[in-house]
Each structure stands twice: as structure tokens, then as C-alpha cells.
Coordinates of C-alpha atoms and ligand atoms in Angstrom, one line a residue:
M1 CA 0.0 0.0 0.0
K2 CA 1.2 3.5 -0.8
K3 CA 2.0 5.8 2.0
I4 CA 0.0 9.0 1.8
L5 CA 0.8 10.8 5.0
D6 CA 4.0 10.8 7.0
I7 CA 4.1 12.5 10.4
K8 CA 7.6 12.9 11.9
N9 CA 8.6 14.0 15.3
L10 CA 5.4 15.9 15.9
T11 CA 5.6 17.9 19.1
I12 CA 2.9 20.4 20.1
D13 CA 2.8 22.6 23.2
F14 CA 0.1 25.0 24.4
N15 CA 1.0 28.2 26.1
T16 CA -1.3 28.8 29.0
Y17 CA -1.3 31.1 32.1
A18 CA -0.2 28.1 34.2
G19 CA 2.7 27.3 31.9
R20 CA 3.5 25.3 28.8
I21 CA 1.4 22.1 28.3
Q22 CA 3.3 19.5 26.4
A23 CA 0.2 18.0 24.6
V24 CA 1.9 16.0 21.9
R25 CA 5.4 14.7 22.6
N26 CA 7.5 13.7 19.6
I27 CA 5.3 11.3 17.8
S28 CA 5.8 9.7 14.4
F29 CA 3.5 7.6 12.3
S30 CA 2.3 7.0 8.7
L31 CA -1.0 6.6 7.0
Y32 CA -1.5 4.3 3.9
E33 CA -3.9 4.7 1.0
G34 CA -7.4 3.3 1.7
E35 CA -6.7 2.1 5.3
I36 CA -8.5 2.9 8.5
L37 CA -6.0 3.9 11.2
A38 CA -7.5 4.3 14.7
I39 CA -6.0 6.5 17.3
V40 CA -7.3 5.6 20.7
G41 CA -6.7 6.8 24.2
E42 CA -8.5 8.6 27.0
S43 CA -9.4 12.3 27.0
G44 CA -6.4 14.6 27.0
C45 CA -4.0 12.0 25.6
G46 CA -3.3 14.2 22.5
K47 CA -5.3 12.3 19.9
T48 CA -7.5 15.3 18.9
V49 CA -4.6 17.7 19.0
T50 CA -2.7 15.4 16.6
S51 CA -5.6 15.1 14.2
K52 CA -6.3 18.9 14.2
S53 CA -2.7 19.6 13.5
I54 CA -2.9 17.7 10.3
M55 CA -5.6 20.1 9.1
R56 CA -3.7 23.1 10.7
L57 CA -6.8 23.8 12.8
L58 CA -5.0 24.5 16.1
P59 CA -5.3 28.0 17.6
E60 CA -2.3 29.9 16.4
A61 CA -2.3 32.1 19.4
T62 CA -1.7 29.3 21.9
A63 CA -0.5 26.2 20.1
Q64 CA 3.1 25.9 19.2
V65 CA 4.3 23.2 16.8
N66 CA 8.0 22.5 17.3
N67 CA 10.2 23.4 14.3
H68 CA 11.5 19.8 13.9
S69 CA 7.9 18.5 13.4
E70 CA 6.9 17.4 9.9
I71 CA 3.5 16.4 8.4
I72 CA 4.3 15.3 4.9
F73 CA 1.4 15.0 2.5
D74 CA 2.0 14.7 -1.3
G75 CA 5.7 15.5 -0.9
Q76 CA 5.1 18.8 1.0
N77 CA 5.2 19.7 4.6
V78 CA 1.7 20.8 5.6
L79 CA 3.1 22.7 8.5
K80 CA 4.9 25.1 6.1
L81 CA 2.0 25.7 3.7
K82 CA 0.3 29.1 3.5
G83 CA -2.7 30.8 1.9
K84 CA -3.9 29.1 -1.3
E85 CA -1.8 26.0 -0.9
L86 CA -3.2 25.3 2.5
K87 CA -6.7 26.0 1.4
K88 CA -6.4 23.5 -1.5
I89 CA -5.3 20.7 0.9
R90 CA -7.9 21.6 3.5
G91 CA -11.2 20.2 2.5
D92 CA -10.1 19.1 -0.9
E93 CA -7.4 16.6 -0.1
I94 CA -7.9 16.2 3.6
A95 CA -11.3 16.6 5.2
M96 CA -12.5 16.3 8.8
I97 CA -15.7 15.3 10.5
F98 CA -16.2 16.6 14.0
Q99 CA -17.8 15.3 17.2
D100 CA -20.6 17.9 17.3
P101 CA -22.2 18.4 13.9
M102 CA -24.5 21.1 15.3
S103 CA -21.6 23.5 16.1
A104 CA -19.8 22.6 12.8
L105 CA -22.7 23.3 10.5
N106 CA -23.8 26.8 9.7
P107 CA -27.3 27.2 11.3
T108 CA -28.3 30.1 8.9
M109 CA -27.6 28.2 5.7
K110 CA -29.6 25.4 4.0
V111 CA -27.8 22.1 4.2
G112 CA -27.7 21.6 0.5
H113 CA -26.0 24.9 0.0
Q114 CA -23.4 24.0 2.7
V115 CA -22.5 20.8 0.8
A116 CA -22.5 22.8 -2.5
E117 CA -20.3 25.4 -1.0
S118 CA -17.5 22.9 -0.4
L119 CA -17.7 21.9 -4.1
L120 CA -17.7 25.5 -5.2
I121 CA -14.6 26.3 -3.2
H122 CA -12.6 23.4 -4.5
T123 CA -13.9 22.8 -8.1
K124 CA -14.8 24.8 -11.1
I125 CA -18.5 24.2 -11.5
T126 CA -21.6 26.4 -11.5
K127 CA -23.8 26.9 -8.5
K128 CA -26.6 24.9 -10.1
Q129 CA -24.3 22.0 -10.8
A130 CA -22.9 22.2 -7.3
F131 CA -26.3 22.0 -5.7
K132 CA -27.3 19.1 -7.9
E133 CA -24.1 17.3 -6.8
A134 CA -24.8 18.2 -3.2
V135 CA -28.1 16.4 -3.4
Q136 CA -26.4 13.4 -4.9
M137 CA -23.9 13.4 -2.0
L138 CA -26.8 13.7 0.5
K139 CA -28.4 10.6 -1.2
L140 CA -25.1 8.8 -1.0
V141 CA -24.8 9.3 2.7
G142 CA -28.3 7.9 3.1
L143 CA -30.3 11.0 3.9
P144 CA -34.0 10.2 3.4
M145 CA -35.8 12.5 0.9
A146 CA -32.5 14.2 0.0
E147 CA -34.0 16.6 -2.6
K148 CA -36.4 18.0 -0.1
R149 CA -34.0 17.9 2.9
A150 CA -31.3 19.8 0.9
H151 CA -33.6 22.9 1.2
E152 CA -33.8 22.6 5.0
Y153 CA -31.7 24.1 7.8
P154 CA -29.6 22.1 10.3
N155 CA -32.1 22.7 13.1
Q156 CA -34.7 20.8 11.1
Y157 CA -32.4 17.7 11.1
S158 CA -32.1 15.0 13.8
G159 CA -28.6 14.3 15.3
G160 CA -28.0 11.4 12.9
M161 CA -29.1 13.4 9.9
R162 CA -26.7 16.2 10.8
Q163 CA -23.8 13.8 11.1
R164 CA -24.7 12.4 7.7
A165 CA -24.8 16.0 6.3
M166 CA -21.3 16.6 7.8
I167 CA -20.0 13.4 6.2
A168 CA -21.5 14.6 2.8
I169 CA -19.7 17.9 3.2
A170 CA -16.4 16.2 4.1
L171 CA -16.6 13.7 1.3
A172 CA -18.0 16.1 -1.4
C173 CA -14.6 16.7 -2.9
K174 CA -13.5 13.1 -2.6
P175 CA -10.6 13.8 -0.3
K176 CA -7.7 11.3 0.0
I177 CA -7.8 11.5 3.8
L178 CA -10.8 11.8 6.1
I179 CA -10.2 12.5 9.7
A180 CA -13.1 11.4 11.9
D181 CA -12.8 12.8 15.4
E182 CA -15.2 10.9 17.7
P183 CA -17.8 11.0 14.9
T184 CA -20.5 9.3 16.8
T185 CA -20.1 10.5 20.4
A186 CA -23.1 12.8 20.3
L187 CA -25.4 10.1 18.8
D188 CA -27.4 7.3 20.3
V189 CA -26.2 3.7 19.9
T190 CA -28.3 2.6 17.0
I191 CA -27.5 5.8 15.0
Q192 CA -23.8 5.3 15.9
A193 CA -23.8 1.9 14.3
Q194 CA -25.4 3.3 11.1
I195 CA -22.9 6.1 10.8
M196 CA -19.9 3.9 11.4
K197 CA -21.2 1.4 8.8
L198 CA -21.7 4.4 6.4
I199 CA -18.2 5.6 6.9
K200 CA -16.8 2.2 6.3
T201 CA -18.8 1.7 3.1
L202 CA -17.8 5.1 1.8
Q203 CA -14.2 4.4 2.6
A204 CA -14.3 1.2 0.6
D205 CA -16.1 2.8 -2.3
L206 CA -14.0 5.9 -2.5
N207 CA -10.7 4.4 -1.3
T208 CA -10.3 7.2 1.2
A209 CA -7.8 6.7 4.0
I210 CA -9.4 7.4 7.4
I211 CA -7.9 8.5 10.7
L212 CA -10.4 7.5 13.3
V213 CA -10.0 9.2 16.6
T214 CA -11.9 7.6 19.4
H215 CA -12.0 6.3 22.9
D216 CA -14.5 3.6 22.0
L217 CA -12.8 0.2 21.5
G218 CA -16.0 -1.4 20.3
I219 CA -15.9 0.9 17.3
V220 CA -12.2 0.3 16.7
A221 CA -12.7 -3.5 16.8
G222 CA -15.3 -3.3 14.1
M223 CA -13.6 -0.7 11.8
A224 CA -9.8 -0.3 12.1
D225 CA -7.1 -1.9 10.1
R226 CA -4.3 -0.5 12.3
I227 CA -4.5 1.0 15.8
Q228 CA -2.2 3.2 17.7
V229 CA -2.7 3.8 21.4
M230 CA -1.8 7.2 22.8
Y231 CA -1.1 8.1 26.4
A232 CA 0.1 11.5 27.8
G233 CA 0.9 12.9 24.4
Q234 CA 2.9 9.8 23.2
I235 CA 2.2 6.7 21.1
I236 CA 2.8 3.9 23.5
E237 CA 1.7 0.9 21.4
R238 CA 0.8 0.3 17.7
G239 CA -0.1 -2.7 15.6
V240 CA -2.7 -4.1 13.3
R241 CA -6.2 -4.7 14.8
E242 CA -5.7 -8.4 15.6
E243 CA -2.3 -7.8 17.3
L244 CA -3.8 -5.1 19.5
F245 CA -6.9 -7.0 20.5
Y246 CA -5.4 -10.6 20.7
D247 CA -1.8 -9.9 21.7
P248 CA -1.5 -6.5 23.3
Q249 CA 1.9 -5.7 24.9
H250 CA 1.5 -2.6 27.0
P251 CA -0.1 -2.5 30.5
Y252 CA -2.2 0.5 29.5
T253 CA -3.6 -1.3 26.4
W254 CA -4.4 -4.3 28.7
A255 CA -6.2 -2.0 31.1
L256 CA -8.1 -0.4 28.3
L257 CA -9.3 -3.8 27.0
R258 CA -10.1 -5.0 30.5
S259 CA -12.3 -1.9 31.1
V260 CA -14.6 -2.8 28.2
P261 CA -17.9 -4.4 29.5
K262 CA -18.1 -8.1 28.5
V263 CA -21.3 -9.8 27.5
S264 CA -20.5 -12.7 29.9
Q265 CA -20.0 -10.3 32.8
K266 CA -22.4 -10.8 35.7
S267 CA -24.9 -7.9 36.0
K268 CA -23.8 -6.9 39.5
S269 CA -20.1 -7.3 39.0
Q270 CA -18.0 -4.1 39.0
L271 CA -16.5 -2.9 35.8
Y272 CA -12.7 -2.7 35.8
S273 CA -11.4 0.8 35.9
I274 CA -7.9 2.2 35.6
T275 CA -7.0 3.8 39.0
G276 CA -5.3 7.2 39.2
T277 CA -5.2 10.0 36.6
P278 CA -2.9 10.8 33.7
P279 CA 0.2 12.9 34.5
D280 CA 0.1 16.7 34.5
L281 CA 1.6 17.6 31.1
L282 CA 2.8 20.9 32.4
Y283 CA 5.5 18.7 34.1
P284 CA 5.6 15.3 32.3
P285 CA 7.4 12.6 34.3
K286 CA 11.0 11.8 33.6
G287 CA 10.4 8.0 33.0
C288 CA 7.3 6.2 31.8
A289 CA 4.2 8.4 31.9
F290 CA 2.0 5.5 32.9
A291 CA 4.2 4.5 35.9
E292 CA 2.0 6.0 38.6
R293 CA -0.9 3.9 37.5
C294 CA 0.9 0.8 36.4
E295 CA 0.7 -2.4 38.5
Y296 CA 3.9 -3.7 36.9
C297 CA 6.0 -0.7 37.5
M298 CA 9.7 -1.4 38.0
P299 CA 12.5 1.0 39.3
I300 CA 13.8 1.6 35.8
C301 CA 10.3 2.8 34.7
R302 CA 10.5 5.9 36.9
K303 CA 14.0 6.6 35.9
D304 CA 14.1 6.4 32.1
P305 CA 11.5 6.7 29.4
P306 CA 10.8 3.2 27.9
V307 CA 12.5 2.6 24.5
E308 CA 10.5 1.2 21.6
T309 CA 10.5 -2.6 21.3
I310 CA 9.7 -4.1 18.0
I311 CA 7.3 -7.0 18.4
S312 CA 6.6 -7.8 14.7
K313 CA 6.8 -6.0 11.4
T314 CA 3.6 -4.2 12.3
Q315 CA 3.6 -4.1 16.1
S316 CA 5.7 -2.1 18.5
V317 CA 5.5 -1.0 22.1
N318 CA 7.1 1.4 24.5
C319 CA 7.3 -0.4 27.8
W320 CA 10.3 -1.7 29.8
L321 CA 8.4 -4.9 30.4
Q322 CA 8.9 -6.0 26.8
H323 CA 12.5 -5.1 26.8
K324 CA 14.8 -8.1 26.4
D325 CA 16.4 -7.6 29.9
A326 CA 13.1 -7.2 31.8
P327 CA 11.7 -9.9 34.1
K328 CA 9.3 -12.3 32.4
L329 CA 5.8 -11.7 33.5
N330 CA 2.4 -13.3 33.0
K331 CA -0.1 -11.0 31.4
P332 CA -3.5 -10.7 33.1
S333 CA -6.0 -13.3 32.0
G334 CA -9.2 -12.6 30.2
L335 CA -7.8 -10.4 27.5
K336 CA -8.4 -12.6 24.5
G337 CA -11.8 -11.9 22.8
V338 CA -12.5 -9.2 25.3
I339 CA -14.5 -7.3 22.7
H340 CA -17.5 -9.5 22.2
G341 CA -19.8 -9.4 19.2
Q342 CA -17.2 -7.7 16.9
S343 CA -16.1 -9.2 13.6
L344 CA -12.4 -9.9 14.5
Ligands
SF4_1 FE1 4.4 -0.1 33.4 FE2 7.0 0.3 33.4 FE3 5.8 -0.5 31.2 FE4 5.6 1.9 32.1 S1 7.4 1.0 31.3 S2 3.9 0.7 31.4 S3 5.6 1.7 34.3 S4 5.9 -1.6 33.1

């Protein structure tokens, strides 16, 4: 598969009154044509900041991207683009769907015109043609009575319909990359499943590569080709879906998997939760960022940051436990098949 996005040494700080928050700490990864790459982790781990930086959507007044960072798309560093060049990539080549469609859609503009606007900015067609295509896009994303609905405003839509409209806007120009940041968080479970199925179908039809940002491992199990787990601004484990679900290597990934409810779980049994809180990224710890919460923590973990250990061609982990000199440990039981009902 062809590599279409290459992120190297991405480091992003936020200047706040309290000091400098190190939100993303020297991460590197690639995205390949037509794949779905999931970035998972709890709130504040840096996954949304990473995805917004690809679109250059971070607030310039407070966000500071380190000079050594690179986001290479189509042979050019997105971080260096300005004006027209940036506008061409944004929306045309790389598009994004957000968590909350209501705040992303323009409440004063008919939905059909909003989809058409995206086409008018990036292609040379007439307003009439653009509106016609917008209706086609709304049909493609499964909006019922698309011709009529195209003339309505976002407040006349249900939550699921708004999210479909957002997807239509994002995909109108057939981007090479779609970034979906928690695309179903605001929706109820049945609509969530429909939207995720829609994204997967469109991805297969249009061969769009997707970066799926989520904390929902159920969605990841059903959708992702590859997964990278983020914690405290760093990627701590990565691998293809089967590796991450059937042979995870990092205690944080184990804990994430254990905290997913199981169908076999007794109704009154307590759900597993990860004790403690992530570190304060104003002052990230010297060693492993997960050390305070890790039940396998060793003296070296607090002293030195764990180095990357390659597990296979596709899987790697940053944890001293997997280092060749670390003591051999049994992983907690009950990890295999922890996500029930998913097509693994
Ligand atoms: Fe736990 Fe140490 Fe691995 Fe960090 S490096 S996750 S503290 S075992």
C-alpha cells in the first residue's frame, strides 16, 4: 500500500497562564492509502490535537508546533503551507468530521448549500451543478428525501441526519484522507452503528484513507485496520487490529481492554477501571508516563522513558516490560476476545 501521510517528530505545546502544556510529545506515524487507522486513548492524551494539527486547525495564538515537526502530504510539509496552498489541501485533499455536527454546521444556511459550498470552493462548477451534486452526496450518505432535505436548515435535522450531512460535506470533494474525530459520540447507539457502517462503506467505495480518533474500543474493533494507542501525548503501542486485540503488549492497552464491558459479565459485578489519573503535562514525568498507574512498574520505569521494542513487522510497544532484559511476567488473564460481538 502507498504511504500518503508521514508524520515525523510531531511535538505540540500549548502556552497557558499556568505554563507550557506538552500536549503531543515527539510522535511519528504514517497513513497508507485506503486504510483505517484508529488513534485511541482517554481524554487529554493528545489524539484530537494530533488530528487537528494535520488540518492546521489548532489555535495559532496558543498552540506551538515544534520546528522539527513534519507532516508530509503529497511531498510537501503541511506545517509550512500558507494561503492558497493550504486552502487547497484543507477540505479538498484532507477533510474532517467533528464530534458535534450542530456546532460545525452553519445554522443560517440550508444544508444543500453547505455541501455545495464545499464543491464551489474546490472545483470549477456552476452553483446549479454544485447544488445538484450536493443532493447526490446527501443521497449517497443515506439522507432520506435528500431533494427536499437539501432545502432545510440544520435545526430541522435529527442528530444522525446532521452527522450524515457533515459526512457529505467532508466527502463532497472526494478527499484522499478523512479525519473522523469521535464522529458518533453525540449520537445514540443505533444511529452510531449506522454512521460507522456508512463511513466504512464510503471508505471502501471511494478508497479514502481514514484516521479514526476515538476512545471507543468497540468501534475500533469493528472498523480499524491498524491501531495506535496514545497516552500522555505519546504513542505507547501500535499494531494491526488483531495484534492489539489478541496480543497487546502494554499494560495501558491491557487496562483499556479490561475496562470494556463483557457480554459474559455478571450484571452486579463491578467494571474494571484504571486507577489514578494521567500525569500533568505541564510537568511530564522523567520516566514512563504510565508509571503512577501501572501495576507492573519497576524501578527503571520511573528513571528512564521506555524505549520502543519491535514485536513484529507491524507491532511495537514502548514499555520496559517488553525489553529483552526485563523480568518475564504473565499478562493478566481474560484479554483474548475481550470485545464480544465484533467481527475480528
Ligand atoms: Fe508499566 Fe514500566 Fe511498562 Fe511503564 S514502562 S507501562 S511503568 S511496566
